[in-house]
Coordinates of C-alpha atoms and ligand atoms in Angstrom, one line a residue:
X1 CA 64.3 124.2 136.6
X2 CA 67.5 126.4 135.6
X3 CA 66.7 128.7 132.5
X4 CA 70.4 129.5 131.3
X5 CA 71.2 131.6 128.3
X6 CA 74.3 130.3 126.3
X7 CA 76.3 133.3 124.8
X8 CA 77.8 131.8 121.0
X9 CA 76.3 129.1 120.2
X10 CA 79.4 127.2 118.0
X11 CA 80.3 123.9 118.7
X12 CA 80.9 124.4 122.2
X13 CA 77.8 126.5 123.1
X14 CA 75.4 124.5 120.5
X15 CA 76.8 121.2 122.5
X16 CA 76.4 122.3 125.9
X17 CA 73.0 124.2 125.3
X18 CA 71.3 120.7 123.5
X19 CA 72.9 118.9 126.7
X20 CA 71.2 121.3 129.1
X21 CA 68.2 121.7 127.7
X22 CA 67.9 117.3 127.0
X23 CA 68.6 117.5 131.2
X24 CA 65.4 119.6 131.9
X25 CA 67.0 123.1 131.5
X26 CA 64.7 125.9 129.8
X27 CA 67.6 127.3 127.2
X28 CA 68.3 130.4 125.2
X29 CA 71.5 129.6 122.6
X30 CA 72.2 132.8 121.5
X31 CA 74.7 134.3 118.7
X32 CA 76.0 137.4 116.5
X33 CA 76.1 134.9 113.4
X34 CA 72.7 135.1 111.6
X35 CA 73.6 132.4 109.4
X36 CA 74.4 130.4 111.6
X37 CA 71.5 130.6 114.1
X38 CA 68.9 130.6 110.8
X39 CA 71.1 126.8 109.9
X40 CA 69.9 125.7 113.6
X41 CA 66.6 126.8 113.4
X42 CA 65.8 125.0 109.5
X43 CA 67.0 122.1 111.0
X44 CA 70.3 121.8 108.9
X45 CA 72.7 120.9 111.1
X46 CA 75.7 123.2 110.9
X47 CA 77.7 121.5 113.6
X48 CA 78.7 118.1 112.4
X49 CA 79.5 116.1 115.9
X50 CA 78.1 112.6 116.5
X51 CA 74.3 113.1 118.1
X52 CA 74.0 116.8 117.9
X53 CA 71.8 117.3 115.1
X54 CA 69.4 115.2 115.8
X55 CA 69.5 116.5 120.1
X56 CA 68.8 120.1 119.4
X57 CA 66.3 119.5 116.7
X58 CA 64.5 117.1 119.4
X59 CA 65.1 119.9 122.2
X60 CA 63.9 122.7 119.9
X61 CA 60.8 120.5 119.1
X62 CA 59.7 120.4 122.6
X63 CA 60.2 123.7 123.4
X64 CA 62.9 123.5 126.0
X65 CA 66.0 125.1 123.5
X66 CA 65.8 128.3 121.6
X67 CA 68.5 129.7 119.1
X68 CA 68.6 133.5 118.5
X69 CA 70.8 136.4 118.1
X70 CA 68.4 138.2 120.5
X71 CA 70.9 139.1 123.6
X72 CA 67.7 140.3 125.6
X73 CA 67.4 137.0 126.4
X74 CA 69.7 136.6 129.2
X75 CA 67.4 138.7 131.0
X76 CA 65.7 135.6 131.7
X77 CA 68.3 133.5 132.6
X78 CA 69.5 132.7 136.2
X79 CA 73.1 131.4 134.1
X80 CA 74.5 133.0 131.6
X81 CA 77.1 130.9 129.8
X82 CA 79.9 132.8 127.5
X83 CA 81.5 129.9 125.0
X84 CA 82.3 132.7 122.3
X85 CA 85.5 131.9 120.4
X86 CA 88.8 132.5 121.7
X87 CA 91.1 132.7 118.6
X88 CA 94.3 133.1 118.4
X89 CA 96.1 136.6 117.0
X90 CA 98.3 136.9 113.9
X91 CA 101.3 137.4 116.7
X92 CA 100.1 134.5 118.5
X93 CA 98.3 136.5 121.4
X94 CA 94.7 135.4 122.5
X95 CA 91.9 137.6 121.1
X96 CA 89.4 138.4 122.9
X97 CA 87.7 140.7 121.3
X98 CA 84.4 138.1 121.2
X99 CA 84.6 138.0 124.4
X100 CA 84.3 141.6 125.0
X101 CA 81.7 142.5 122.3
X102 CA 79.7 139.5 123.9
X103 CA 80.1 141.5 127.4
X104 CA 79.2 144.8 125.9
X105 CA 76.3 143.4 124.6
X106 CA 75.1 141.5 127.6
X107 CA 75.8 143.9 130.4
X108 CA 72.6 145.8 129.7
X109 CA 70.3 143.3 130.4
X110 CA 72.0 141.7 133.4
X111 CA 70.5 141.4 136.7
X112 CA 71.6 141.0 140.7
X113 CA 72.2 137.4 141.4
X114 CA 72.5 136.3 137.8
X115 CA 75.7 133.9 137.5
X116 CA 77.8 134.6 134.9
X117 CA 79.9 132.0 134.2
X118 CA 82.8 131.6 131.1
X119 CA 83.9 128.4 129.5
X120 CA 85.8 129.9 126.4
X121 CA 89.1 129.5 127.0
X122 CA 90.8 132.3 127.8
X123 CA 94.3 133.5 129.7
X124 CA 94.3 134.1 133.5
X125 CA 92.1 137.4 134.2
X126 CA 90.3 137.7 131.6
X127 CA 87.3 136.5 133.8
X128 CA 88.4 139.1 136.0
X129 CA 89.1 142.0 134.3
X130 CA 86.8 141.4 130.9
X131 CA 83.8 140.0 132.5
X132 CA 83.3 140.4 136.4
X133 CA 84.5 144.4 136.6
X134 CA 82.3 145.5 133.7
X135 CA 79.1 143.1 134.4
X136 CA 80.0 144.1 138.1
X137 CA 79.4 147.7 136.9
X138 CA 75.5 147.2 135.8
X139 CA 74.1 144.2 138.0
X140 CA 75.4 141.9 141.3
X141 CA 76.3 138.8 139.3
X142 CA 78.1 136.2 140.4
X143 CA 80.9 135.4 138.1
X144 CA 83.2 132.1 137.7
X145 CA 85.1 130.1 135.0
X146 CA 84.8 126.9 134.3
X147 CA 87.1 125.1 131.7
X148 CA 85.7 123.2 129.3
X149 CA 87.3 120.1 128.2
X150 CA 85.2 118.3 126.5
X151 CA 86.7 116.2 123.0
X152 CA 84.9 116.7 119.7
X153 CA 83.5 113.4 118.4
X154 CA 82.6 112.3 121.9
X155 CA 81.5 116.0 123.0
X156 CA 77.8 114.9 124.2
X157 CA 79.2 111.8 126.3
X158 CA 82.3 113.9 127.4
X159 CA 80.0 116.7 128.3
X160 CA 78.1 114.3 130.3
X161 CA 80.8 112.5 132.0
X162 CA 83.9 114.3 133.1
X163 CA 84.6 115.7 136.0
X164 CA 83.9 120.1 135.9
X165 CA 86.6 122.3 137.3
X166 CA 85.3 126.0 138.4
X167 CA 86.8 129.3 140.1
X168 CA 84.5 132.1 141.5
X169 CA 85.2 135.3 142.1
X170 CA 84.4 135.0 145.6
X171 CA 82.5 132.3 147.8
X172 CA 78.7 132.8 146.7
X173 CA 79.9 132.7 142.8
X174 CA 82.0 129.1 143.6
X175 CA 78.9 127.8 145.5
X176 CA 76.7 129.0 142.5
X177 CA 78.7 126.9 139.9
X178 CA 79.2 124.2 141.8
X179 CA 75.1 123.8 142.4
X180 CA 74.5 124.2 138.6
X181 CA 76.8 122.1 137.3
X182 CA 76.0 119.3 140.0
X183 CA 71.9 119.8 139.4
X184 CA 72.2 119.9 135.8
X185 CA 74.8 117.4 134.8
X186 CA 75.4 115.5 137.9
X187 CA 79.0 115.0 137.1
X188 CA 81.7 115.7 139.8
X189 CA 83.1 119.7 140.5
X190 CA 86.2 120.3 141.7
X191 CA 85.9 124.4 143.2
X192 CA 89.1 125.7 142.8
X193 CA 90.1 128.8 144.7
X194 CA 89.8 131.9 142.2
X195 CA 88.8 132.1 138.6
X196 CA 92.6 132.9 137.8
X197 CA 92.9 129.0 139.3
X198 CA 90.3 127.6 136.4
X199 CA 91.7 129.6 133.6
X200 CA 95.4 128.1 134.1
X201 CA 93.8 124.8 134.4
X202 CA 92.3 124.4 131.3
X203 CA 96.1 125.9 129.6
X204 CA 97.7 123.3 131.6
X205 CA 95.6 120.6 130.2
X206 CA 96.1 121.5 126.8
X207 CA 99.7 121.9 127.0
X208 CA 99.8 118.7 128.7
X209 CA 98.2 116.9 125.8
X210 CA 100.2 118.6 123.2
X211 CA 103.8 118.2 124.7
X212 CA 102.1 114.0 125.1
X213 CA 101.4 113.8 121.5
X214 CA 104.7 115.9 120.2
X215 CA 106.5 113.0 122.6
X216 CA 104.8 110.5 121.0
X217 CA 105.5 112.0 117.9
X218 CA 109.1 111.9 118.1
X219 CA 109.1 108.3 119.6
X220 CA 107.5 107.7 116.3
X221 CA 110.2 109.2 114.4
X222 CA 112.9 107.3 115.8
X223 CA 111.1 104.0 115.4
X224 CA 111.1 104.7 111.7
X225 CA 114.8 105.7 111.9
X226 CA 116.0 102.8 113.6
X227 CA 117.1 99.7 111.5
X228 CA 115.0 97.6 113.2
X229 CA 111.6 96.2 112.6
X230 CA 109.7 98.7 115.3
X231 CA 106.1 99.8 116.1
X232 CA 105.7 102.7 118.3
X233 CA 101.9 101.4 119.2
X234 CA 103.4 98.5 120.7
X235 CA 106.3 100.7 122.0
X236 CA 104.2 102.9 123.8
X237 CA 101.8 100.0 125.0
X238 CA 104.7 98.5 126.8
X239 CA 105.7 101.8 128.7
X240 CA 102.4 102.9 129.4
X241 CA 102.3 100.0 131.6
X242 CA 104.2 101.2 134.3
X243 CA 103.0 103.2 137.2
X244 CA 104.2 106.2 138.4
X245 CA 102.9 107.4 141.5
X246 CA 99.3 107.1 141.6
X247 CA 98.9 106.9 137.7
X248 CA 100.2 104.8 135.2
X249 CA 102.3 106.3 132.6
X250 CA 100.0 108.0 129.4
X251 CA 101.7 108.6 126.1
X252 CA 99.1 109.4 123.5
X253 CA 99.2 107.9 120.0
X254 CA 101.3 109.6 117.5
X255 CA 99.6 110.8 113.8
X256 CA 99.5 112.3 111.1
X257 CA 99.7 115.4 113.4
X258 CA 97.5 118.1 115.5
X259 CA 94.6 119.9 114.3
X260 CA 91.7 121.8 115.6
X261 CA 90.9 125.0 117.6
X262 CA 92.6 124.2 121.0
X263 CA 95.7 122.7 120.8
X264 CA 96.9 124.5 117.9
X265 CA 96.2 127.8 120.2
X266 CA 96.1 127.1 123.6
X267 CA 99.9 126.2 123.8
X268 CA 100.5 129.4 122.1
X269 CA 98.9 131.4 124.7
X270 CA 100.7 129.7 127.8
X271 CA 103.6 130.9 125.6
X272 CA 102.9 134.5 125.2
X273 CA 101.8 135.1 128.3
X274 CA 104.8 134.1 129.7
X275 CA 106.7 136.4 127.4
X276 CA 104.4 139.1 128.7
X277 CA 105.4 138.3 132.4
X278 CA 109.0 138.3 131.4
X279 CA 109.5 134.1 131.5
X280 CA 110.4 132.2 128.8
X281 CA 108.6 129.2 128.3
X282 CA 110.5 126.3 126.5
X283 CA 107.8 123.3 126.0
X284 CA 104.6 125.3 124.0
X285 CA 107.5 126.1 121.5
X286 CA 108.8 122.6 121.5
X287 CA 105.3 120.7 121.3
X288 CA 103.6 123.4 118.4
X289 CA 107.3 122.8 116.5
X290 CA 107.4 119.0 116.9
X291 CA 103.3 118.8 116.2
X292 CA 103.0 120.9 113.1
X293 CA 105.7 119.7 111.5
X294 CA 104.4 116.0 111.2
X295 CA 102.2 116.4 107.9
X296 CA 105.3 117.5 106.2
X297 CA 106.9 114.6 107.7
X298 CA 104.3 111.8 106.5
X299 CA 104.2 113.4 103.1
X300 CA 107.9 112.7 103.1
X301 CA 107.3 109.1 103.9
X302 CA 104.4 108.7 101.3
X303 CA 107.2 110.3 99.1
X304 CA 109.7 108.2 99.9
X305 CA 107.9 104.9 99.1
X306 CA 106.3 106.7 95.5
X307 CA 110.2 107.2 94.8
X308 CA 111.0 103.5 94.8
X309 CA 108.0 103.3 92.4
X310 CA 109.5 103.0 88.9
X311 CA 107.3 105.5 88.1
X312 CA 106.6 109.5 88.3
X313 CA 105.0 110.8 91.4
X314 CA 102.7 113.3 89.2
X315 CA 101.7 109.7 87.5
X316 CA 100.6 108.3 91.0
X317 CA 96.8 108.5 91.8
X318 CA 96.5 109.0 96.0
X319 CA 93.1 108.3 97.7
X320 CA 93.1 110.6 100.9
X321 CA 90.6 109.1 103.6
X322 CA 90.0 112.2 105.9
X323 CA 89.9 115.7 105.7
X324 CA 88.3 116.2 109.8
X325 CA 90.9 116.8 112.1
X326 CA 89.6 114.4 114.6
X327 CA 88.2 110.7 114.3
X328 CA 84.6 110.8 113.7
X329 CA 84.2 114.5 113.7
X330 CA 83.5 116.7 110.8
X331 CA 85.6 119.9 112.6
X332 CA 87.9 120.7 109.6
X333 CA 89.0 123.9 111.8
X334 CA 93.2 124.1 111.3
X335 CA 93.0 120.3 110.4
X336 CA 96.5 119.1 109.8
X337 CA 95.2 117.3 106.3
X338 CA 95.4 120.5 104.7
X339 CA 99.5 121.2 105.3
X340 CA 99.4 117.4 104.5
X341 CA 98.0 118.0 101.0
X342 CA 99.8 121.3 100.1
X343 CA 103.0 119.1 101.3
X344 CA 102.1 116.3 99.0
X345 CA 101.6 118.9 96.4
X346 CA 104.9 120.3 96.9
X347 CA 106.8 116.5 96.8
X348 CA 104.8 116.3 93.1
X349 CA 101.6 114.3 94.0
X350 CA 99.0 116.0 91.1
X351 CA 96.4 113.3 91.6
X352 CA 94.8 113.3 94.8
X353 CA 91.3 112.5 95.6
X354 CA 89.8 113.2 98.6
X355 CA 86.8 111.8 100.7
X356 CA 85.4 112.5 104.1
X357 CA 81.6 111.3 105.2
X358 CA 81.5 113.3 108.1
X359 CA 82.4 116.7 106.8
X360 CA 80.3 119.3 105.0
X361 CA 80.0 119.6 101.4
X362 CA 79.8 123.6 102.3
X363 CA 83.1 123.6 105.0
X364 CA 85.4 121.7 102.5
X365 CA 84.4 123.8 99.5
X366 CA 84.5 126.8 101.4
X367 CA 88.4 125.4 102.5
X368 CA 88.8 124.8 98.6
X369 CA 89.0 121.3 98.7
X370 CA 86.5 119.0 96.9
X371 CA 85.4 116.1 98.4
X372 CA 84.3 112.8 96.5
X373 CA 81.7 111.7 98.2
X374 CA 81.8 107.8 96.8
X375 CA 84.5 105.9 98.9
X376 CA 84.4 103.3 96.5
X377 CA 85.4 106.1 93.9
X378 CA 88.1 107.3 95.8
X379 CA 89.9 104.3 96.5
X380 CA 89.1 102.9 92.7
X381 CA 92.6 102.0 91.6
X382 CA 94.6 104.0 93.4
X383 CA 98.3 103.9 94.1
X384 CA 97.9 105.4 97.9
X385 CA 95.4 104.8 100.1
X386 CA 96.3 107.7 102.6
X387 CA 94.5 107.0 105.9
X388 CA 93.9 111.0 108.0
X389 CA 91.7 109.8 110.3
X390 CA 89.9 107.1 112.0
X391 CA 86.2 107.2 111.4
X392 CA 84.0 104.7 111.8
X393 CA 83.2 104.1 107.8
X394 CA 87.2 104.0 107.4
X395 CA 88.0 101.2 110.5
X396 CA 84.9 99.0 108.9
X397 CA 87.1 99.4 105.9
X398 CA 88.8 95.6 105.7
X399 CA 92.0 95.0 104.3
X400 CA 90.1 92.9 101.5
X401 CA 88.0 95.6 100.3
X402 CA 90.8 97.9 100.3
X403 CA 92.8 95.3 98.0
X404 CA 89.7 94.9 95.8
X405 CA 89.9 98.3 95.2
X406 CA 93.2 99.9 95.3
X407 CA 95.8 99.1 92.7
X408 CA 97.9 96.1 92.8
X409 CA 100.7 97.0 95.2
X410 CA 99.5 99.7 96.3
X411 CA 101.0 101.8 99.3
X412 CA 98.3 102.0 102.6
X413 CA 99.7 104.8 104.6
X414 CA 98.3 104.6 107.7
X415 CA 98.4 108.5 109.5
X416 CA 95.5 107.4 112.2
X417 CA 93.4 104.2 111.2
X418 CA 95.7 102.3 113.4
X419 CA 95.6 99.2 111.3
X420 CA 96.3 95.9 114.3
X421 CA 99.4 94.1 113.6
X422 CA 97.6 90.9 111.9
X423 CA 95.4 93.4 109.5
X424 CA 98.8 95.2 108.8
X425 CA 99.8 91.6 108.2
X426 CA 96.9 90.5 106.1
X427 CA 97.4 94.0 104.3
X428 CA 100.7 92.3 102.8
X429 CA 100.0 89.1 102.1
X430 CA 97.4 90.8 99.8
X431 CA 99.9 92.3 98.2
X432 CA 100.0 95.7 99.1
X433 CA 102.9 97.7 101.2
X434 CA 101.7 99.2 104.2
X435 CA 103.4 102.6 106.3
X436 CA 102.3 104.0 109.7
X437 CA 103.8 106.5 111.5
X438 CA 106.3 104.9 113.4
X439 CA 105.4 101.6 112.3
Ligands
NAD501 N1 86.0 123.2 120.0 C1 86.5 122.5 121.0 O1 86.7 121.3 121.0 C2 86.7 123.2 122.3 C3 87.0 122.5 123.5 C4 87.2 123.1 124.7 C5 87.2 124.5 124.7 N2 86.9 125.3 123.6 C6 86.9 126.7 123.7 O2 85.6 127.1 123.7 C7 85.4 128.4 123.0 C8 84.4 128.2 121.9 O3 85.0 127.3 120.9 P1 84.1 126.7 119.7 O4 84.9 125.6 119.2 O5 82.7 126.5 120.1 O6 84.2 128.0 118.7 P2 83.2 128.4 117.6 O7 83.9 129.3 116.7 O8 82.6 127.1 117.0 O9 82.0 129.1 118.3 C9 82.1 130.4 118.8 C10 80.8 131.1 118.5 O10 80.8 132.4 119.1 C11 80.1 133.3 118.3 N3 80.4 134.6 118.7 C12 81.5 135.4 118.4 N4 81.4 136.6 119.0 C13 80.2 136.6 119.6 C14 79.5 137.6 120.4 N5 80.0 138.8 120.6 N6 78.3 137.3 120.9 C15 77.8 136.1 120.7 N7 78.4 135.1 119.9 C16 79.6 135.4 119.4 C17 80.6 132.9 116.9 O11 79.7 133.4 115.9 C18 80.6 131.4 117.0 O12 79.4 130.8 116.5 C19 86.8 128.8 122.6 O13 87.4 129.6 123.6 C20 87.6 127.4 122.6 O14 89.0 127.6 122.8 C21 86.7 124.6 122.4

């Protein structure tokens, strides 16, 4: 049996240390945030992601996972895990100053052999320099990174399922992560050849899937230039069936726009660090320009329609379905609703109600937004139905119900439901208009 300590226990570290200890691990979910840590241990939840609750309560239950802000703990670990935050500074630089007060307050209670391993994201030699020279300084631990990847709203199936990259210091730290990872999860590891290797993997992904969706994004906006009857679903379904090489093309589905704590960072720090090395990098700058500008640009199009409305847009009652920014998360971290709203504000929306089942009463009011929490309520005669996001509760939504509801002719703006063509269809012979972006 591995005993592993998990260093910040957010929704990374809360994730992977329910996984762990539900795959026969002995865990110790550690973190500075006392409020946090007393939320896990009453049972309340504080990390709203499809299965997680109810997976650490179960694990805490039978003894196997442990939250504390007790960093004696890793003492007993043979793998210490560091998923502190990586944020992003006001000049667009990576801090990582949790992942140096996390060091400082582990490296007393290291020991030889330990493996230290970090799967915060972080830029290339930070493992290095932040974590392997100090801990090196107090105990023989093996030290590697390992990106994590995993997608909130499918984190514990993700977690589970994709393949693991890692990147030792040196031979016996590669071999250590490998063994872990394999024993524990029993997904495929791909050892790459220095931690430096892992850390630019993860950056590459991310700035992969941003630059996608900013392509996407502007595919979408010339679909709803063009004067001709386009949908950039189908669009992109027809080019993504050609292969290239081994892989077919991939262009991601265009929305309301980019939210969350990686991608609105991770491009960012690809960009700054080559500033620091004296390279100008083009496409982080192109994909965080084209991505945050899209809530703007739907608000625009919700505008535009309101504007034919013989009617004043302060007059004009919106129903906003989503505040997450991700389908069937809760994660309202840097959601993209929020420009969205102060963007609808700023066109002269004053009526706009808002309703999200999977987000906390306590994280919207605490973003000052209140939520309705009747979607019946929220879409009671309203002019716009504003679609953010694609849960579950908002899919099973039919185009009937909405109809019953809204207000006769109503607008159904579509930022990431992704209503099929014969609902969009059905949509209008009901009587109401419908807008998607690029559609
Ligand atoms: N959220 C994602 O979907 C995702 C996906 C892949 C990678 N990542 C990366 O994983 C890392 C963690 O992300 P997250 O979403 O879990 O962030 P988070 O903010 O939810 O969690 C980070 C936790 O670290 C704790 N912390 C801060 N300083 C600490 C310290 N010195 N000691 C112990 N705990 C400390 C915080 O209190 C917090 O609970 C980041 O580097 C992020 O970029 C996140």
């Amino acid at each position: 049996m591995w005993r592993v300590a998990v260093v910040g226990s957010g929704f990374i570290g809360s994730t992977i240390a329910s996984v762990l200890a539900s795959r026969g691990c002995d865990v110790d979910a550690i973190d500075v945030n006392e409020r946090l840590i007393a939320a896990f241990l009453r049972g309340d939840h504080p990390i709203k992601e499809p299965g997680l609750g109810e997976l650490s309560d179960e694990q805490m239950a039978c003894g196997r996972l442990r939250f504390s802000c007790d960093f004696s703990r890793v003492a007993n670990a043979d793998v210490i895990l560091l998923t502190v935050g990586t944020p992003l500074a006001d000049d667009f630089t990576p801090n990582v100053s949790h992942i140096r007060s996390a060091i400082e307050s582990i490296a007393p209670h290291v020991r030889d052999n330990q493996l230290v391993m970090v799967k915060s994201t972080v830029p290339p030699g930070t493992t290095r320099t932040l974590v392997a020279e100090p801990l090196r300084q107090a105990a023989d631990v093996r030290v590697a990174f390992s990106p994590e990847r995993l997608a909130e709203g499918a984190a514990i199936r993700e977690l589970a399922s994709l393949p693991i990259v890692v990147g030792g210091m040196d031979a016996r730290s590669s071999a250590a992560a490998e063994a872990f990872w394999r024993e524990t999860l029993g997904v495929d590891v791909i050892v790459v050849s220095s931690p430096e290797a892992a850390e630019m993997v993860k950056l590459a992904n991310n700035l992969w899937i941003d630059l996608n969706i900013a392509l996407a994004h502007e595919l979408a906006k010339l679909c709803d230039a063009l004067p001709y009857d386009l949908d950039v679903l189908e669009v992109i379904a027809g080019a993504n069936s050609l292969k290239k090489g081994q892989h077919y093309v991939n262009i991601l589905t265009p929305s309301n726009g980019v939210g969350g704590y990686c991608l609105t960072k991770d491009p960012w720090f690809v960009h700054t660090l080559g500033a620091a090395h004296g390279t100008e990098l083009l496409t982080p700058q192109i994909s965080r320009t084209v991505n945050a500008g899209m809530p703007a640009y739907c608000a625009a199009q919700i505008a535009q329609w309101a504007r034919r409305q013989d009617r004043a847009l302060s007059n004009l009652r919106l129903a906003v379905l989503g505040l997450a920014f991700k389908t069937n998360s809760g994660d309202i971290r840097l959601t993209p609703v929020m420009p969205l709203l102060d963007a609808l504000h700023s066109e002269g929306f004053r009526t706009i109600t808002i309703h999200d089942p999977m987000v906390r009463k306590e994280d919207a009011d605490d973003s000052g937004v209140e939520l309705n929490s009747s979607m019946d309520d929220t879409l009671r005669d309203a002019d716009g139905v504003i679609f953010l996001v694609g849960h579950d509760d908002f899919k099973a939504l039919s185009p009937e119900r909405i109809a019953s509801l809204a207000a006769p002719g109503a607008l159904v703006f579509d930022g990431r439901r992704y209503f099929t063509r014969a609902e969009i269809a059905e949509l209008q012979t009901l009587g109401l208009a419908y807008k998607g972006v690029g559609r």
